[in-house]
Each structure stands twice: as C-alpha cells, then as structure tokens.
Coordinates of C-alpha atoms and ligand atoms in Angstrom, one line a residue:
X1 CA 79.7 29.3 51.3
X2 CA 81.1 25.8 51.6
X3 CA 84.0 27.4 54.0
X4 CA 81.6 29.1 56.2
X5 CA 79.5 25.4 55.8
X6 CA 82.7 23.7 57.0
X7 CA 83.6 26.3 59.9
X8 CA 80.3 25.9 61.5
X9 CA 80.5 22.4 61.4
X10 CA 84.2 22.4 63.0
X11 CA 83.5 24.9 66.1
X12 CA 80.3 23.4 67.2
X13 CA 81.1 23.6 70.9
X14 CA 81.9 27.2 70.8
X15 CA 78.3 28.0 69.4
X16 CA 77.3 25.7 72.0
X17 CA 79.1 27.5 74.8
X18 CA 77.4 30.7 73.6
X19 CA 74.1 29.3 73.7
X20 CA 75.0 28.1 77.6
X21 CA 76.1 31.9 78.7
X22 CA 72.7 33.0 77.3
X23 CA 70.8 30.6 78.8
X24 CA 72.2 30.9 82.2
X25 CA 70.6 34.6 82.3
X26 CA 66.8 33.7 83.3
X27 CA 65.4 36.6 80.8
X28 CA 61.9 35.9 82.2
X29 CA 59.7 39.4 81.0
X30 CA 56.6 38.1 82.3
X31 CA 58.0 38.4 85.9
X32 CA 58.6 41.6 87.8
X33 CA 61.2 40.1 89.6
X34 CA 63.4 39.0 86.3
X35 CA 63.2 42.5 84.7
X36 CA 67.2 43.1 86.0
X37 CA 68.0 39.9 83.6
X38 CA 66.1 41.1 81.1
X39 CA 68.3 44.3 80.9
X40 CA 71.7 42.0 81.9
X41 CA 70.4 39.7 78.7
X42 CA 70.2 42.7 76.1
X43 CA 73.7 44.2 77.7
X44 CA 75.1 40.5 77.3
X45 CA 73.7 40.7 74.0
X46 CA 75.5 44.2 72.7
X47 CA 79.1 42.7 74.1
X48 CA 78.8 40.1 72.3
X49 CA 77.6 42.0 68.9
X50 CA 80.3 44.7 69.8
X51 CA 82.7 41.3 70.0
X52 CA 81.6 40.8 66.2
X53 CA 82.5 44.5 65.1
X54 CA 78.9 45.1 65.1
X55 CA 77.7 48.3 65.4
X56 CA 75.5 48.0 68.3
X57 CA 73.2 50.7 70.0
X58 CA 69.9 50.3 72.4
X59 CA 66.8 51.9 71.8
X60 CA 64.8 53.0 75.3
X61 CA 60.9 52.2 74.8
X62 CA 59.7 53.8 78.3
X63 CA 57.9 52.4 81.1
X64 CA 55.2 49.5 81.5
X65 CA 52.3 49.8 83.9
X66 CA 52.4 46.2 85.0
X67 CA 48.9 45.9 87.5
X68 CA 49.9 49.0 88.2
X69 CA 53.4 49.2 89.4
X70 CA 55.9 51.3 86.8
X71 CA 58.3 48.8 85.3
X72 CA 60.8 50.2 83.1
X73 CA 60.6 48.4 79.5
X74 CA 63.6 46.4 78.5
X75 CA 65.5 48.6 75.1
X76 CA 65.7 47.3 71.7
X77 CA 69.0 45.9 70.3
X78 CA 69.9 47.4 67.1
X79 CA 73.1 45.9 65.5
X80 CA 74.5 46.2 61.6
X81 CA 76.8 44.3 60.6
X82 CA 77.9 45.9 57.1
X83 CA 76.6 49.0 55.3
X84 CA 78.0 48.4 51.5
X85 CA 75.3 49.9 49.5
X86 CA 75.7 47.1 46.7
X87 CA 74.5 44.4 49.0
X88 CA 71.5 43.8 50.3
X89 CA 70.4 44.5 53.8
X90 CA 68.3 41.7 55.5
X91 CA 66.6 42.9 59.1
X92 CA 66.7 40.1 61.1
X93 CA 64.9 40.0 63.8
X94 CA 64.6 37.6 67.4
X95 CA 63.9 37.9 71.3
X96 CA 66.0 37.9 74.1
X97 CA 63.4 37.3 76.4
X98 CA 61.8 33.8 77.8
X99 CA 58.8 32.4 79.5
X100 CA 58.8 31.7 83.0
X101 CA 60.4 28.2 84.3
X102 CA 60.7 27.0 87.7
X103 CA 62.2 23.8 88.7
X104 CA 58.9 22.8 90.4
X105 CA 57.1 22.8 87.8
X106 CA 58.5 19.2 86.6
X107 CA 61.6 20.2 84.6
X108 CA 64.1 17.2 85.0
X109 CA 66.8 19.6 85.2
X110 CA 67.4 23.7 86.2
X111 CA 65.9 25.4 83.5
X112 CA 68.6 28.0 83.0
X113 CA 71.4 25.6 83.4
X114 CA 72.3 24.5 79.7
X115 CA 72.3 20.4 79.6
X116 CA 73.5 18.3 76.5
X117 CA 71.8 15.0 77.2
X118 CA 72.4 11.6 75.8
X119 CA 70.4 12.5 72.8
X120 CA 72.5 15.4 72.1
X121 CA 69.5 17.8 73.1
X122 CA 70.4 21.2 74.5
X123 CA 67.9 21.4 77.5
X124 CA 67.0 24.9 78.6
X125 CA 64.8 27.7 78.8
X126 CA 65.5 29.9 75.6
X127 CA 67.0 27.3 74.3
X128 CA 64.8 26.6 71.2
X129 CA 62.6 30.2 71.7
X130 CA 64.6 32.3 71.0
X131 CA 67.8 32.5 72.1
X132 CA 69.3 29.3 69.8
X133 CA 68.1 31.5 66.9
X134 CA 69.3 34.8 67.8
X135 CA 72.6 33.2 68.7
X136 CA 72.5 31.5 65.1
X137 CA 72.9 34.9 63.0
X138 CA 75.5 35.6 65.6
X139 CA 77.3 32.2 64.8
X140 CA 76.8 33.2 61.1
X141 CA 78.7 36.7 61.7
X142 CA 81.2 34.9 64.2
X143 CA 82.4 32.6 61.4
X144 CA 83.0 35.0 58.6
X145 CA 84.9 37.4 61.0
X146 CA 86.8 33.8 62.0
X147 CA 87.3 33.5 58.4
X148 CA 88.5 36.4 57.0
X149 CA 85.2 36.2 54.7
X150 CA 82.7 39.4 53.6
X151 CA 79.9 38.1 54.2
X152 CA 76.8 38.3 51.4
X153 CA 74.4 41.1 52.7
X154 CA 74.8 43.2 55.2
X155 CA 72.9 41.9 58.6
X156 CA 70.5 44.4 61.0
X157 CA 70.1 43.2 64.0
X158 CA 66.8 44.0 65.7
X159 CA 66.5 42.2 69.3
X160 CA 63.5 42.7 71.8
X161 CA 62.8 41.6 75.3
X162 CA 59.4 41.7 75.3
X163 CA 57.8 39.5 73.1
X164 CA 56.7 36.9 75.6
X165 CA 54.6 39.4 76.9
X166 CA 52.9 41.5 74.4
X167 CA 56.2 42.9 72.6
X168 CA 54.9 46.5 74.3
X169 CA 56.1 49.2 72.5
X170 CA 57.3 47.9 69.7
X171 CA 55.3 48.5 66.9
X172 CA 55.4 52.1 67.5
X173 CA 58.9 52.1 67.2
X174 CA 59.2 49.8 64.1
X175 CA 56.6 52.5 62.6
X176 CA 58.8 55.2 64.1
X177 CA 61.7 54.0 62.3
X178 CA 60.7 52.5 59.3
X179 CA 62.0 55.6 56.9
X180 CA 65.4 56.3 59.7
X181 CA 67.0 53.0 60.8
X182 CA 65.7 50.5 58.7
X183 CA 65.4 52.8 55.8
X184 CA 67.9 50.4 53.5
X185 CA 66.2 47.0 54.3
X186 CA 65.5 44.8 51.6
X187 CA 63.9 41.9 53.1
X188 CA 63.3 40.9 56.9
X189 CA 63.8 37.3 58.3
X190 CA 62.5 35.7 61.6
X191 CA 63.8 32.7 63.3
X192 CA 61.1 32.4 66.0
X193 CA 59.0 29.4 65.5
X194 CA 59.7 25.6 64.9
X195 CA 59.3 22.8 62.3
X196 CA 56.5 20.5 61.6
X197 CA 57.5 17.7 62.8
X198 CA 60.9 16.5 64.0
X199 CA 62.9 15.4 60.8
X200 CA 61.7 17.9 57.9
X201 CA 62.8 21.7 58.1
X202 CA 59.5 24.4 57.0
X203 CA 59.2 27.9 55.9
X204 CA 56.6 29.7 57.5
X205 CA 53.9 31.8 55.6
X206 CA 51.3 32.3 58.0
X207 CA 50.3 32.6 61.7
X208 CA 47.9 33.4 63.9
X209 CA 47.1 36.2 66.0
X210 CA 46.6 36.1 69.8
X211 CA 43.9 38.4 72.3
X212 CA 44.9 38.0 76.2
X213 CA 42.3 38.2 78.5
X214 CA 42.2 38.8 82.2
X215 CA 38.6 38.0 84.0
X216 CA 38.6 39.7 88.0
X217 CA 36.5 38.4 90.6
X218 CA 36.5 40.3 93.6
X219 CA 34.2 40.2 96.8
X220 CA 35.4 40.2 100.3
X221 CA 38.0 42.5 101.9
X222 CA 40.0 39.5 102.5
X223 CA 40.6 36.0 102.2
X224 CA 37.9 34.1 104.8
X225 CA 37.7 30.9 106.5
X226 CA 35.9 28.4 104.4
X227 CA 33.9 27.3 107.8
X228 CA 33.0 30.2 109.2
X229 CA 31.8 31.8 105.7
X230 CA 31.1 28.6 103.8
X231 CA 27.6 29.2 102.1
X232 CA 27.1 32.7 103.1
X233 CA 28.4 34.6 101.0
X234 CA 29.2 34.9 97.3
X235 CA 32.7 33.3 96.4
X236 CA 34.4 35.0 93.8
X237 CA 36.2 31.4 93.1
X238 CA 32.6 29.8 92.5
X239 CA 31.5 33.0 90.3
X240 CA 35.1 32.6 88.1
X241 CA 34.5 29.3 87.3
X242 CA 30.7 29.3 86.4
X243 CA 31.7 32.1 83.8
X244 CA 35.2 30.2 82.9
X245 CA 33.3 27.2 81.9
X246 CA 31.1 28.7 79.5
X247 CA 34.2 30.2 77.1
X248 CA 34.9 26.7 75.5
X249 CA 34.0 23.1 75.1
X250 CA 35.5 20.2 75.4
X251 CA 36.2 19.9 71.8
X252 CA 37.6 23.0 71.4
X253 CA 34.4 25.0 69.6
X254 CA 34.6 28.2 71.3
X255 CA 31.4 29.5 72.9
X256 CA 31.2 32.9 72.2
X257 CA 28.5 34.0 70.2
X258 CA 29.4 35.8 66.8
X259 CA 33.5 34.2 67.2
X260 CA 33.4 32.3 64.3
X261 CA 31.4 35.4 61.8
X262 CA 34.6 36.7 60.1
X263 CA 36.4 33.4 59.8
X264 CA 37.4 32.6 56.5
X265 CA 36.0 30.0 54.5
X266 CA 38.1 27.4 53.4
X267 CA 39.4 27.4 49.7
X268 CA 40.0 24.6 47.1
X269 CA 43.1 25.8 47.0
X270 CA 44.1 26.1 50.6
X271 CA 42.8 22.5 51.1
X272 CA 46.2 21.5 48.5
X273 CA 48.1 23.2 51.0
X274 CA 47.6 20.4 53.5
X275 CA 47.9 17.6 50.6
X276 CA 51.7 16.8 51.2
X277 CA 52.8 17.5 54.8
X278 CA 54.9 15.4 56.3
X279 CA 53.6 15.5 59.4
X280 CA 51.7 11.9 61.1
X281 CA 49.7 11.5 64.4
X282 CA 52.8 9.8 66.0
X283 CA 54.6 13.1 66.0
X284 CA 51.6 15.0 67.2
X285 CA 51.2 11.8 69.9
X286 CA 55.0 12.5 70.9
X287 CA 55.2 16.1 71.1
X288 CA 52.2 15.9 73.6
X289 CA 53.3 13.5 75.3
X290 CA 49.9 11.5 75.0
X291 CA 46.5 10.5 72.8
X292 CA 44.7 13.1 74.0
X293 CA 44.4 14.7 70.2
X294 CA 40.4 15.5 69.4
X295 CA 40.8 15.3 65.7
X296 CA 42.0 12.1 63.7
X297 CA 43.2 13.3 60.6
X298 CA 46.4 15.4 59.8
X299 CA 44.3 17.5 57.9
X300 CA 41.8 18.6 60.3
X301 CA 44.3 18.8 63.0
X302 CA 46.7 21.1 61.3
X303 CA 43.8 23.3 60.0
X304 CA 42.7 23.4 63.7
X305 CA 45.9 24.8 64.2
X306 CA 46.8 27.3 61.5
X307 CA 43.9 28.3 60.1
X308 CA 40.8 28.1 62.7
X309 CA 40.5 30.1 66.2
X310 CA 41.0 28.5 69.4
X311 CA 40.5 29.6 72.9
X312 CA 43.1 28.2 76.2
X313 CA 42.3 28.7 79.4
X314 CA 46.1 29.5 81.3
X315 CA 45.0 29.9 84.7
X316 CA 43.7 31.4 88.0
X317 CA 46.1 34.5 90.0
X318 CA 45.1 34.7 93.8
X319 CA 43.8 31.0 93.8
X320 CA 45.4 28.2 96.6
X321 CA 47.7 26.3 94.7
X322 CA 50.1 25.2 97.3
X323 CA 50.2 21.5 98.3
X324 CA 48.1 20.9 101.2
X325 CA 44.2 21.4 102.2
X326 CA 44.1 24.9 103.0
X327 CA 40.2 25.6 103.6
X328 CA 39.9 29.3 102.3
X329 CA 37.8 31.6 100.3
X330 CA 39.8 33.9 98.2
X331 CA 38.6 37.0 98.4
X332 CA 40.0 38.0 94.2
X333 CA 40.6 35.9 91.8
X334 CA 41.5 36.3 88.4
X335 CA 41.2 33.7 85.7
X336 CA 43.7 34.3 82.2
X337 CA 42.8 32.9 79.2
X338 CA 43.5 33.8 75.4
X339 CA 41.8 33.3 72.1
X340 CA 44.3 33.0 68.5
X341 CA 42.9 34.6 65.9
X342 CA 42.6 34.2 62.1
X343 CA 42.0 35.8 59.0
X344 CA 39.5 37.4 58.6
X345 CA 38.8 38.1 62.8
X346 CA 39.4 41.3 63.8
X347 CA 41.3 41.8 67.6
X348 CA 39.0 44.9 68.5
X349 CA 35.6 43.0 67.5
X350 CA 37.2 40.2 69.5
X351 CA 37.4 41.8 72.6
X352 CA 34.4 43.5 72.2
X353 CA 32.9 40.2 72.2
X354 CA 34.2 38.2 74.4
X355 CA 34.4 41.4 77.5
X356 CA 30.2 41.1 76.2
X357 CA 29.9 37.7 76.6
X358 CA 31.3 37.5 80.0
X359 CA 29.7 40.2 81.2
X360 CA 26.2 38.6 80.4
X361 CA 27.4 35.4 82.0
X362 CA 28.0 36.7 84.9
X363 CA 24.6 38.9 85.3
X364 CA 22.8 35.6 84.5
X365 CA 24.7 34.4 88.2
X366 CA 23.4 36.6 90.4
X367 CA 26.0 36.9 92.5
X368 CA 27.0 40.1 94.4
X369 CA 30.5 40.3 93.8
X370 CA 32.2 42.7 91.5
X371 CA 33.5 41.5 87.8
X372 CA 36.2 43.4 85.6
X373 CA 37.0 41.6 82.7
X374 CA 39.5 43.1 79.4
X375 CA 42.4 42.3 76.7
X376 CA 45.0 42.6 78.4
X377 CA 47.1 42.1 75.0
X378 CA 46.2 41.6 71.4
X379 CA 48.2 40.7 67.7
X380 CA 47.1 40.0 64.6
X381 CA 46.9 37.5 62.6
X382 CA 49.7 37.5 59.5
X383 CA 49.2 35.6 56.3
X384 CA 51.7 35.8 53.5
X385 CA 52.9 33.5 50.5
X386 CA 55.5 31.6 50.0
X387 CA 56.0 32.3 46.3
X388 CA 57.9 35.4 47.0
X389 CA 62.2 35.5 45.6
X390 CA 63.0 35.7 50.0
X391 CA 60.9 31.9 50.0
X392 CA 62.7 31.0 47.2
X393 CA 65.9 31.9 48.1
X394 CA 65.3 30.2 51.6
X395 CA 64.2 27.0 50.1
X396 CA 67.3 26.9 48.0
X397 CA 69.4 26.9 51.3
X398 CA 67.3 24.1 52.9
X399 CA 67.9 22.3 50.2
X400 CA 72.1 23.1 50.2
X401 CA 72.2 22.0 54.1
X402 CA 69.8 19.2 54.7
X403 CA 69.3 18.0 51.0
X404 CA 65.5 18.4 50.9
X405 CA 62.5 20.6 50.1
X406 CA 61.2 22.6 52.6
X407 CA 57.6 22.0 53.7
X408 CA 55.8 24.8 53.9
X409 CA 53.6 25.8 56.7
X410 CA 51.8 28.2 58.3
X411 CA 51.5 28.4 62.4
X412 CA 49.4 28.6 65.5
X413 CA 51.3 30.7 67.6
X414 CA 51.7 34.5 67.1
X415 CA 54.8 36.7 66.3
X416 CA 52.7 39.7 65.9
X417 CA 56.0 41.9 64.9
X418 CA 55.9 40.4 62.0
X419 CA 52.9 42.3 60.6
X420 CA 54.7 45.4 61.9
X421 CA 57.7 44.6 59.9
X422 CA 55.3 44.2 56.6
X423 CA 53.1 46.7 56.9
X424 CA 55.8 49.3 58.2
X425 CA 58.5 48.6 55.9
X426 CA 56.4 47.1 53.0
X427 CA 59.1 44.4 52.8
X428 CA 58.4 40.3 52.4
X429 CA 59.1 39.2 55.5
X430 CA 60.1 35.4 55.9
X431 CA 59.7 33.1 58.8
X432 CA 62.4 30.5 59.2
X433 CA 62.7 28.2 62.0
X434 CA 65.4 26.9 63.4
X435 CA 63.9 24.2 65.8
X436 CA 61.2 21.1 65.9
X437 CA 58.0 20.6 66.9
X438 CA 58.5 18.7 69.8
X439 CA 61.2 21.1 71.4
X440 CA 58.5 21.9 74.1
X441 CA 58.6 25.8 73.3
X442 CA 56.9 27.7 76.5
X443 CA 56.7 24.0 78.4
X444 CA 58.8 22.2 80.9
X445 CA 62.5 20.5 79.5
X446 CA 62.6 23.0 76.8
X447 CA 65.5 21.8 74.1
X448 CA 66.9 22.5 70.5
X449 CA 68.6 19.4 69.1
X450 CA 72.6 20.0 68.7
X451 CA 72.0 19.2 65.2
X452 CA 69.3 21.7 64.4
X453 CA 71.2 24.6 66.5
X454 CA 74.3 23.8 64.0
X455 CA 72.8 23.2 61.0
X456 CA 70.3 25.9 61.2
X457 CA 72.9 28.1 62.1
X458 CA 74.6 26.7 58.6
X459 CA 70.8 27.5 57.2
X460 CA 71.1 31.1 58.1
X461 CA 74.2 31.3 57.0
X462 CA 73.6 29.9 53.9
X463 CA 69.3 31.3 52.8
X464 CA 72.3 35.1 53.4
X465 CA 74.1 33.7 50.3
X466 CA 71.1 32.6 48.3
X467 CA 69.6 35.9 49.2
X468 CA 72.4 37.9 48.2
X469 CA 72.1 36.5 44.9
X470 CA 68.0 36.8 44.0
X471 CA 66.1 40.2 42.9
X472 CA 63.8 40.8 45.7
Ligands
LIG501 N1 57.8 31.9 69.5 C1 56.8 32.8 69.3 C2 55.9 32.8 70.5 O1 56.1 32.0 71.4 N2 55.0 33.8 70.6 C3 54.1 34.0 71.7 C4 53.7 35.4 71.7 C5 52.9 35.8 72.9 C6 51.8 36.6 72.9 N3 51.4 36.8 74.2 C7 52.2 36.1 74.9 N4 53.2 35.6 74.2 C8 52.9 33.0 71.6 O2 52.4 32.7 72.6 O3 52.6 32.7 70.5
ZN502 ZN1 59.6 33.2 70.4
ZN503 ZN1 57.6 32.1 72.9

C-alpha cells in the first residue's frame, strides 16, 4: 500500500488534469439542451476505463418523457477491473452527471473551466459532486497499472448520468442485474457525499430520502398585459403563491397536516450519536456564507438535518425573472419544491399528502384557474450502521491516510441508489466521502480541496486494501 500511498502523492497534477478534462464537459442532466454531454461524458468516461484495461460496456436504459418531449436516457457505465475469484469484488458506484451552472448565476469563474485558486481549491462544477470521486477510483486503478501492482479486490465500476435528476431507470436495472452482473459483489462503496465539517473525514450511515413536487397554475391562453388585465382576472402567479406559502414556515416546521405521523421518535441511543461531532456553528456560519441558522445548538441543527423532514421551495418555471420591470401576467406558472424524508415516512403516503393538501388550499381560493399538482420524483430514505466489517475496514484507512478516527454521520441529501444497492444485492453498502462540507455541492463556485481530491484518492485506495483483508 505505502507504494501506491507514495505514487498518488507524486503525480498529483496528472489526477488533477483528469479531473480538468471531466469537468470541461458540462454533464448537466437536468437540461434538455446538455443531454449530448451527458452521452460525450459517459463515452469520455469508457476511454478512459478502457485506458486502464478496464473492461468497459454501456448499458441503454430507454427514453425519458421530459414534459413531454422523448429524451433518450444517458446508459450506465459498467467497468471491472479484475475478476480473480479469491479476491473480493467491491461495486463502486458514482455519477457522471451535474447540476445546472451558468456564469450568471454569481460564479466568480466559468463553471466548467477547472480553476486551482490561491487556496489550492479545484473550482468547478462536478468538481466535488461527483466527478472528483468517480475520478478517484480511476486514480486508484491508474496507479497500480503505473506500478506494476495487483491491486487488492477486484473493482466494478457502475457510473450513471442521471442521478441529479431522479437516477430514472436505474433501480430497475440494479434489480434486473443483481443475480447477472453484479452476481460476485461482496460489498458496494459510494463516494457521493461530503464531510462534516472541513478538517475531519466521516463515514456515512444514513441519509434521507427526497419527494419532487411540481405545483401548475394555468389560466389565460397567454401571457397578458398587467394594465389592461390587472384586477380582472384570476392570476395564476397570485394563486401559486397563496398555496406556496402555506407548505412551510419560517422556521422550517412543515405545514402539511399528518407530515410528521410516521417520523420516528428519537432514541437514547441516537441522542449519543450526536455526543462527539466535531462539527461547531462557525463551520455551519461559513459554509452558508451567513448567520442565518434557526437552531443554536449542534445538536438540534444536525438532527434537523439527518434525522427530521424538511421541505425547500426551488422555484417558479414561466415566472419574469429577467432584469427589468416587465408588467405581465403569466398566463402558467409552476412552482418546484421538494420535501426529504426520514425513517419512518413513507414517499407514497407523502405525496398523497401533500398533492391533498394543495389541492384543498387552492379550493379554499376561489379562484378560476386550473391547478395540477404531483411527485414528479421520489427516494427513500436509507439508514444503515456503521458497525458492519466494510465500516470497519474504511475507518482503518482514514486512520492510515489522515491519522484520525473517522466521525461518523448520517446525511440530509439523498443517494436513493443506495437502497437499491442493499435491498437488490443484500450487500452493506458504505458511503465514503471524498469532499467537505463547505465545497458548495449543487451551489455557485463549486470546489474539492487539492488535498482532499489526493488524499481521498489515497483513501480509496487504501479502505481497497483494508477491505481485502476483513470477512465481510
Ligand atoms: N450528492 C448526492 C446528491 O446531490 N443527491 C441529490 C439527488 C437528487 C434528487 N433529486 C434531485 N437530485 C440530492 O439533491 O440530494
Ligand atoms: Zn452526487
Ligand atoms: Zn448532487
């Protein structure tokens, strides 16, 4: 190990150069218009595995109806590296796909240009989520082939370009090929998510789940003048709003009624599991970027986080946005928002809910427009422990590359594969991030440290070893 420890360290700039070619494709699957570099990504991607003496093929997963319009669906990259039936096989899974970023929308640089700063920060969209990770098993195959060294286990590769938005058709395929492709897996690990803070690496046993919602407005045939219309009719702006406002409140409590029945209660011994974080306000302050926080304790904060719901409101399609006073009525509107669920909520009960709840609202209004609201996606929740051999084993290589113990966490966002994975395979499955909590993950001046790209590219490398070497 201490070779491969030493390699990584020595050819730095060549895993940074990868990172820059992947970056410089804008992967975006949320828009229509980046669906080519979605497929140009996951073709980058199988060069470069093939590059490794991976043995690479693409899965197609069909077509998406995207409001309506057939897109086709990006495939799934399948790679092993190794098939030597006395190792172990570790599934490894990531996404090649990003969220949107437009210079406009304040980044101090062009989002799929990779920039080192003064800091040593990699700035760029994919950066942190998920490129830096995928590219970190690659760095991990890339220096035992450099090295003339067999590596530990033998690596799967499983790559998607949907997860951003709503990893669709996925799970049937994990399901599909639980017993065919991934028939030899021994244990499955995810680099998708971040650390606590900024200094302290995690493993991650738990996140929550997500439900998309899209609430439609619609009224007139066509946008209208604002004078000439102004107070006559029913605006389907006015109505969207009135029905937005009642979802949440300013302190977060969601409004729906019945949300909060299959929560679960908080245990004695879940309440340890916040006693020894290392995680303070400051880092909170600093990732936000300002005191805006509505808790004041770690505690309540993280377990607002993890382990309760919360609902977001994301925004409004077919609104005026532009600079400027333009003095319209839109004639649709509709308003996106999502709530992340928790053990014990159920996605289906969710949106029956929620669809309910809006619908009620909006009979209360009066109004005479028309209102379609649904889930557009939803994931579950996943909750696992972090007493299992594949935690143990990634512990021991935190410990080997950054000489502590790893906190251990659960998460707000939502990698829903990750149920798949443990349901369809019956395999632990292990979340180890690569990046930190402030690396601004689906925001504006996205980064992974230079630092935490190497070393946890040395981390992957090395939880491989300490895998290799545990009974699962
Ligand atoms: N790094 C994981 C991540 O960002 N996951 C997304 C998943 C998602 C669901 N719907 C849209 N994206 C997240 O928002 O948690
Ligand atoms: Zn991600
Ligand atoms: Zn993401």
């Amino acid at each position: 190990m201490d070779q491969f420890l030493e390699y990584v360290d020595k050819h730095q700039n060549d895993f940074v150069e990868r990172l820059r070619k992947a970056v410089a494709i804008p992967s975006v699957s949320g828009d229509p218009a980046h669906r080519p570099d979605v497929f140009k990504m996951a073709e980058w991607l199988v060069e470069e595995l093939k590059s490794l003496d991976a043995v690479v093929e693409t899965r197609d997963l069909g077509k998406q109806d995207f409001h309506g319009t057939e897109l086709d669906l990006p495939p799934i990259v399948l790679a092993t590296v190794g098939t030597d039936p006395k190792k172990k096989t570790i599934l490894v899974y990531g996404h090649y796909d990003v969220q949107p970023a437009l210079l406009e929308d304040g980044w101090n640089t062009d989002p799929f240009t990779l920039v080192e700063d003064e800091n040593n920060r990699l700035i760029g969209r994919g950066s942190s989520d998920d490129k830096g990770p995928v590219l970190g098993w690659m760095n991990v195959v890339d220096a035992h082939k450099a090295l003339g060294l067999e590596l530990p286990v033998n690596i799967m590769f499983c790559l998607e370009g949907m997860e951003e938005s709503g990893s669709e058709g996925l799970d049937a395929f994990i399901f599909e090929e639980a017993d065919k492709y991934f028939k030899d897996v021994d244990a499955v690990c995810i680099s998708d998510n971040y650390w606590l803070g900024t200094s302290k690496p995690c493993l991650t046993y738990g996140l929550r789940g997500v439900s998309y919602f899209h609430m439609k407005v619609k009224g007139p045939a066509a946008d209208l003048h604002s004078g000439v219309f102004g107070g006559t009719i029913h605006e389907p702006m006015t109505d969207l709003f009135k029905v937005m406002s009642k979802l949440v409140d300013v302190d977060g409590k969601i409004l729906v009624p019945g949300i909060y029945e299959h929560v679960r209660a908080l245990s004695d011994e879940e309440q340890k599991t916040y006693d020894d974080l290392s995680f303070k306000m400051e880092e909170l302050h600093d990732a936000v970027g300002s005191k805006i926080n509505i808790h004041d304790s770690i505690r309540e904060t993280l377990q607002c986080r993890w382990r309760n719901p919360s609902l977001s409101i994301h925004g409004v399609e077919g609104g005026f946005y532009s600079p400027g006073d333009k003095t319209v009525i839109p004639a649709c509107v509709t308003g996106k928002f999502s709530i992340r669920t928790v053990p014990d909520m159920n996605p289906k009960e969710v949106s029956a809910l929620v669809v309910k709840f809006c619908q009620d609202e909006f009979e209360k209004l009066g109004s005479k427009n028309k209102l379609d609201v649904h889930c557009t996606h939803d994931g579950n929740y996943w909750l696992s422990s972090p007493d299992h051999p594949n935690y143990v084993a990634a512990a021991k290589a935190v410990e080997t590359v950054y000489k502590v113990k790893p906190d251990l966490t659960r998460e707000g966002g939502s990698i829903p594969v990750t149920l798949s994975f443990q349901d369809a395979l019956k395999k632990n499955v292990l979340l180890l991030p690569m990046g930190r909590g402030d690396d601004g993950a689906h925001s504006i001046n996205e980064k992974l440290d230079r630092s935490n790209y190497i070393c946890g590219t040395q981390l992957l490398g090395a939880y491989l070893y300490e895998v290799s070497q545990i009974t699962l």
